[in-house]
Amino acid sequence: MRVATPLRNSVIIACALQIACADKKEPEIASGTPRVVEVTATYDAGANEHLFRTDVEQLPAGWTTFRLVNEAPVTHFLVLERLPGSMTADSSVNEVVPVFQEAMDLIQGGEAEDGFARLAELPEWFGEVRFMGGPGVISPGGTSEATVYLEPGNYSMECYVKTAEGKFHSTLGMIRGFTVTEETSGAEQPSGATIEMQLTNEGFGIEGEPSPGFHTVAVHFAEDNPPLLGNDVHLVRLGEGTDAEDAAAWMDWSQPTGMVAGQQATAGLEFLGGTHEMPEGSTAYFTVELTPGRYAWVSERPASDPMYEAFEVAAN
Ligand SMILES: [Cu+2]
């Protein structure tokens, strides 16, 4: 795309000057805004299943927006995982999700050490899974939207928020696969971000004013992520009696009280989206609306080493 632009410009200039225009058509350049993949988070009470409802099975490579509409009664997110080789979402369902669940069941039962040891039994290929962004944590009734560049490969979309009983949503159905083909969509990289972040292990590196209104946030992943708990960014609006520390502590799934959905666990915390982690050098975009109030940017980090930044949005 970017390589082709000067060529297109030269053809346009030639046409404007009426030089050799008749038999030189503008080159075929696919362009436009990223394709939007809409995914609805739902809950099937009869089957006790948390689900991603979407018709996506195959996508061209390129800039793509994932819009997670949370129609469920609990908090969710959608993390994109690029799977190595011939692995598919079924491989994750069969070989990865049960190991995490067994680990969590042990942690939940007070056997944290055995629980973390259980993670050594993850298949070797899990170490080659690449987290590729995706819509951040979103409270019931909200919509979370994130745009990323997808390389070809097999992907899964997953939510590992937990129930009050410590069951991951992925254990209860919230994981599904899709494939990104070699063909490229040609969609253009988003532009016009009003807030920029340089995300590292030390902080969010924020530039831009969090004024009331809609914002496009560009997140540049400036440092590679630690394994399992990575540096990502989620926006939370802080209700009365809550602070940024509460929100940051909630982000640690490995704690019995971490990432638990439900009114009690998330009381006063309204999650408004964000983006999951990506490899160093990647950029993700997400959109949020700010109204006057207290907020925090929080990252999915261990509760013992939290990363957050509180801020206030003043009325104009
Ligand atoms: Cu979920």
XYZ file of C-alpha atoms and ligand atoms in Angstrom:
317
model
C 0.000 0.000 0.000
C 2.475 2.604 1.103
C 4.852 1.577 -1.668
C 2.109 1.987 -4.234
C 1.069 5.514 -3.217
C 3.817 7.471 -5.048
C 2.977 5.465 -8.173
C -0.685 6.365 -7.860
C 0.220 10.022 -7.330
C 2.406 10.057 -10.427
C -0.431 8.568 -12.497
C -2.839 11.199 -11.141
C -0.353 13.977 -11.962
C 0.183 12.552 -15.456
C -3.561 12.484 -15.972
C -3.950 16.057 -14.733
C -1.316 17.130 -17.273
C -3.036 14.946 -19.906
C 0.190 13.073 -20.529
C -0.071 9.437 -21.547
C -3.279 9.156 -19.647
C -5.525 7.340 -22.079
C -3.888 3.946 -21.806
C -2.651 4.254 -18.234
C -5.292 3.411 -15.716
C -4.791 4.078 -12.051
C -3.343 0.892 -10.585
C -5.742 -1.369 -8.752
C -5.281 -0.453 -5.125
C -7.634 -1.844 -2.573
C -8.077 0.722 0.124
C -10.423 1.999 2.733
C -11.141 1.699 6.383
C -10.501 -1.562 8.199
C -13.129 -4.279 7.919
C -15.242 -4.518 11.074
C -15.725 -7.951 12.611
C -18.686 -7.766 14.933
C -18.771 -10.187 17.844
C -21.524 -10.349 20.452
C -20.847 -11.657 23.949
C -23.826 -13.638 25.231
C -24.760 -15.960 28.059
C -26.855 -19.098 27.656
C -28.249 -19.602 31.156
C -29.751 -23.018 30.346
C -26.414 -24.475 29.301
C -24.329 -22.182 31.568
C -22.305 -21.177 28.523
C -20.552 -17.867 27.875
C -20.276 -17.399 24.107
C -18.881 -15.232 21.311
C -21.571 -14.956 18.645
C -20.119 -14.085 15.239
C -20.116 -15.436 11.710
C -16.414 -14.825 11.085
C -14.482 -17.881 9.870
C -12.031 -16.457 7.363
C -10.556 -12.985 6.922
C -7.989 -11.438 4.610
C -4.773 -10.228 6.225
C -4.491 -6.510 7.042
C -5.955 -3.862 9.314
C -9.097 -5.200 10.970
C -11.426 -3.837 13.635
C -12.931 -6.195 16.201
C -16.079 -4.806 17.808
C -17.197 -6.661 20.920
C -20.804 -5.890 21.849
C -21.421 -7.059 25.400
C -25.041 -8.174 25.560
C -24.273 -10.474 28.486
C -24.934 -9.734 32.159
C -21.237 -9.938 33.051
C -17.885 -8.402 32.085
C -15.946 -9.837 29.119
C -13.061 -9.148 26.741
C -11.761 -10.587 23.482
C -8.078 -11.394 23.160
C -6.725 -12.462 19.767
C -4.155 -15.259 19.748
C -2.177 -16.238 16.656
C -1.541 -19.971 16.861
C 1.662 -21.606 15.648
C 1.797 -23.978 12.666
C -1.257 -26.138 12.176
C -2.726 -25.459 15.620
C -6.356 -24.343 15.760
C -8.763 -23.095 18.408
C -9.679 -26.772 18.973
C -6.036 -27.419 19.949
C -6.362 -24.666 22.564
C -9.699 -26.031 23.782
C -8.240 -29.527 24.170
C -4.673 -28.850 25.321
C -4.446 -25.369 26.856
C -7.738 -24.316 28.438
C -8.015 -27.448 30.666
C -4.474 -26.940 32.025
C -5.236 -23.338 33.025
C -8.533 -24.462 34.547
C -6.881 -27.202 36.596
C -4.268 -24.684 37.754
C -7.015 -22.239 38.710
C -9.027 -24.905 40.522
C -5.956 -25.668 42.640
C -5.332 -21.946 43.318
C -8.996 -21.513 44.185
C -8.714 -24.455 46.583
C -5.835 -22.809 48.433
C -3.102 -24.798 46.669
C -1.498 -21.944 44.747
C 1.941 -23.526 44.535
C 0.610 -26.739 42.982
C -1.583 -24.610 40.737
C 1.296 -22.619 39.261
C 3.348 -25.836 38.954
C 0.507 -27.284 36.865
C 1.222 -24.631 34.200
C 4.458 -26.494 33.395
C 2.188 -29.052 31.727
C 1.071 -26.621 29.026
C 2.000 -27.995 25.583
C 5.294 -26.769 24.174
C 3.580 -24.984 21.288
C 1.781 -22.686 23.741
C 5.081 -20.815 24.083
C 4.779 -19.848 20.409
C 1.276 -18.398 20.676
C 1.372 -14.670 19.935
C -1.134 -12.382 21.626
C -2.306 -10.004 18.925
C -4.439 -7.418 20.685
C -8.229 -7.407 20.659
C -11.017 -5.470 22.410
C -10.249 -4.801 26.067
C -12.366 -5.440 29.134
C -15.944 -4.238 28.761
C -18.758 -4.069 31.315
C -22.263 -5.368 30.546
C -24.110 -3.247 27.992
C -20.946 -1.682 26.598
C -19.089 -1.991 23.302
C -15.310 -2.416 23.066
C -13.547 -1.867 19.776
C -9.911 -2.421 18.808
C -8.107 -2.345 15.452
C -5.011 -4.410 14.696
C -2.991 -5.639 11.720
C -3.610 -9.348 11.198
C -0.898 -11.526 9.659
C -1.950 -14.795 7.979
C -2.472 -17.776 10.269
C -4.898 -19.572 12.532
C -6.305 -17.490 15.358
C -8.486 -17.920 18.356
C -10.514 -15.295 20.142
C -10.778 -15.950 23.848
C -12.162 -14.494 27.069
C -10.688 -15.731 30.335
C -12.660 -13.638 32.760
C -13.833 -16.014 35.534
C -17.098 -16.846 37.243
C -17.433 -16.433 40.999
C -16.647 -20.187 41.205
C -13.329 -19.657 39.429
C -14.311 -21.148 36.042
C -12.760 -19.356 33.088
C -15.225 -18.173 30.450
C -13.038 -20.081 27.948
C -13.786 -23.271 29.914
C -17.478 -22.434 29.564
C -17.399 -21.944 25.782
C -15.879 -18.505 25.227
C -13.195 -19.387 22.713
C -13.525 -19.786 18.955
C -11.293 -19.897 15.931
C -10.893 -18.191 12.579
C -8.296 -18.127 9.829
C -6.502 -15.177 8.252
C -5.638 -15.875 4.606
C -2.558 -14.837 2.603
C -4.645 -12.363 0.618
C -4.410 -8.794 1.975
C -7.421 -6.519 2.406
C -5.483 -3.338 1.629
C -7.377 -1.489 4.355
C -5.509 1.567 5.560
C -3.910 1.978 8.956
C -6.138 4.098 11.197
C -5.082 7.729 11.585
C -6.108 10.721 13.648
C -5.371 9.304 17.086
C -5.997 11.880 19.821
C -4.094 9.962 22.511
C -0.809 8.129 21.869
C 0.769 5.583 24.194
C 4.263 4.086 24.219
C 3.644 1.000 26.286
C 6.604 -0.494 28.171
C 7.125 -2.478 31.362
C 7.487 0.874 33.147
C 4.296 2.587 32.112
C 1.858 3.798 29.486
C 3.882 6.703 28.045
C 0.802 8.808 27.391
C 0.664 11.847 25.107
C -2.565 13.745 24.555
C -5.296 15.289 26.645
C -8.105 13.090 27.972
C -10.742 15.732 27.231
C -14.473 14.932 27.236
C -15.637 13.291 24.007
C -14.617 10.461 21.689
C -10.973 9.461 21.434
C -8.964 7.162 19.223
C -6.072 5.828 21.265
C -2.978 4.570 19.409
C -1.009 2.073 21.492
C 2.553 1.434 20.387
C 3.960 -1.699 21.995
C 7.477 -0.484 22.690
C 8.760 -3.436 24.709
C 8.201 -7.168 24.502
C 5.770 -8.566 26.993
C 6.518 -10.825 29.942
C 5.026 -14.322 29.563
C 1.448 -15.021 30.663
C 0.688 -11.593 32.090
C 1.466 -8.988 29.484
C 1.410 -5.227 29.204
C -1.850 -4.161 27.708
C -4.181 -1.274 28.479
C -7.781 -1.076 29.604
C -9.838 1.949 30.581
C -11.940 1.866 33.708
C -14.253 4.503 35.103
C -13.952 4.632 38.877
C -17.197 4.794 40.812
C -17.613 6.009 44.343
C -15.501 4.141 46.883
C -13.149 2.653 44.281
C -9.704 3.655 43.130
C -7.150 2.747 40.494
C -5.494 0.179 42.801
C -8.775 -1.776 43.006
C -9.036 -1.861 39.237
C -5.378 -2.885 38.776
C -5.699 -5.663 41.367
C -8.739 -7.037 39.531
C -6.642 -7.518 36.371
C -4.675 -10.512 37.776
C -6.492 -13.714 36.728
C -4.125 -15.853 38.818
C -5.585 -14.492 42.059
C -8.783 -16.096 43.381
C -10.492 -12.682 43.346
C -8.885 -11.494 40.090
C -10.811 -11.187 36.820
C -13.976 -12.453 38.465
C -17.099 -11.223 36.720
C -20.211 -10.337 38.611
C -21.701 -7.404 40.372
C -19.875 -7.889 43.636
C -16.414 -8.387 42.155
C -16.624 -5.390 39.860
C -18.754 -3.074 42.022
C -18.015 0.543 41.163
C -15.686 -0.370 38.286
C -17.015 0.326 34.821
C -14.734 -1.163 32.174
C -14.809 0.732 28.896
C -12.505 -1.214 26.571
C -8.871 -0.989 25.527
C -6.513 -3.396 23.789
C -4.771 -6.612 24.718
C -1.032 -7.028 24.352
C 0.891 -7.387 21.098
C 4.497 -8.170 20.147
C 7.059 -5.374 20.372
C 6.844 -3.005 17.417
C 3.095 -3.521 16.886
C 0.453 -0.812 17.099
C -3.185 -1.194 18.103
C -5.970 1.381 18.087
C -9.028 1.564 20.258
C -11.842 4.035 20.692
C -13.358 5.323 23.912
C -15.764 8.018 24.982
C -14.793 10.103 27.995
C -17.253 12.040 30.107
C -16.327 14.012 33.219
C -15.283 11.719 36.057
C -12.477 9.651 37.601
C -10.705 7.058 35.494
C -7.681 4.798 35.346
C -5.643 3.116 32.636
C -4.843 -0.358 33.945
C -2.665 -3.177 32.634
C -3.039 -6.922 33.005
C -0.210 -7.449 35.416
C 0.388 -9.496 38.564
C -1.312 -7.955 41.593
C 2.131 -7.867 43.243
C 3.497 -5.648 40.444
C 0.559 -3.602 39.183
C 0.629 -0.975 36.443
C -1.986 1.763 36.401
C -2.393 5.479 35.935
C -5.312 7.363 37.422
C -6.658 10.538 35.809
C -9.623 12.844 35.895
C -11.717 14.191 33.073
C -12.890 17.688 33.903
C -16.010 19.207 32.394
C -15.244 21.524 29.488
Cu -15.881 -13.432 29.279
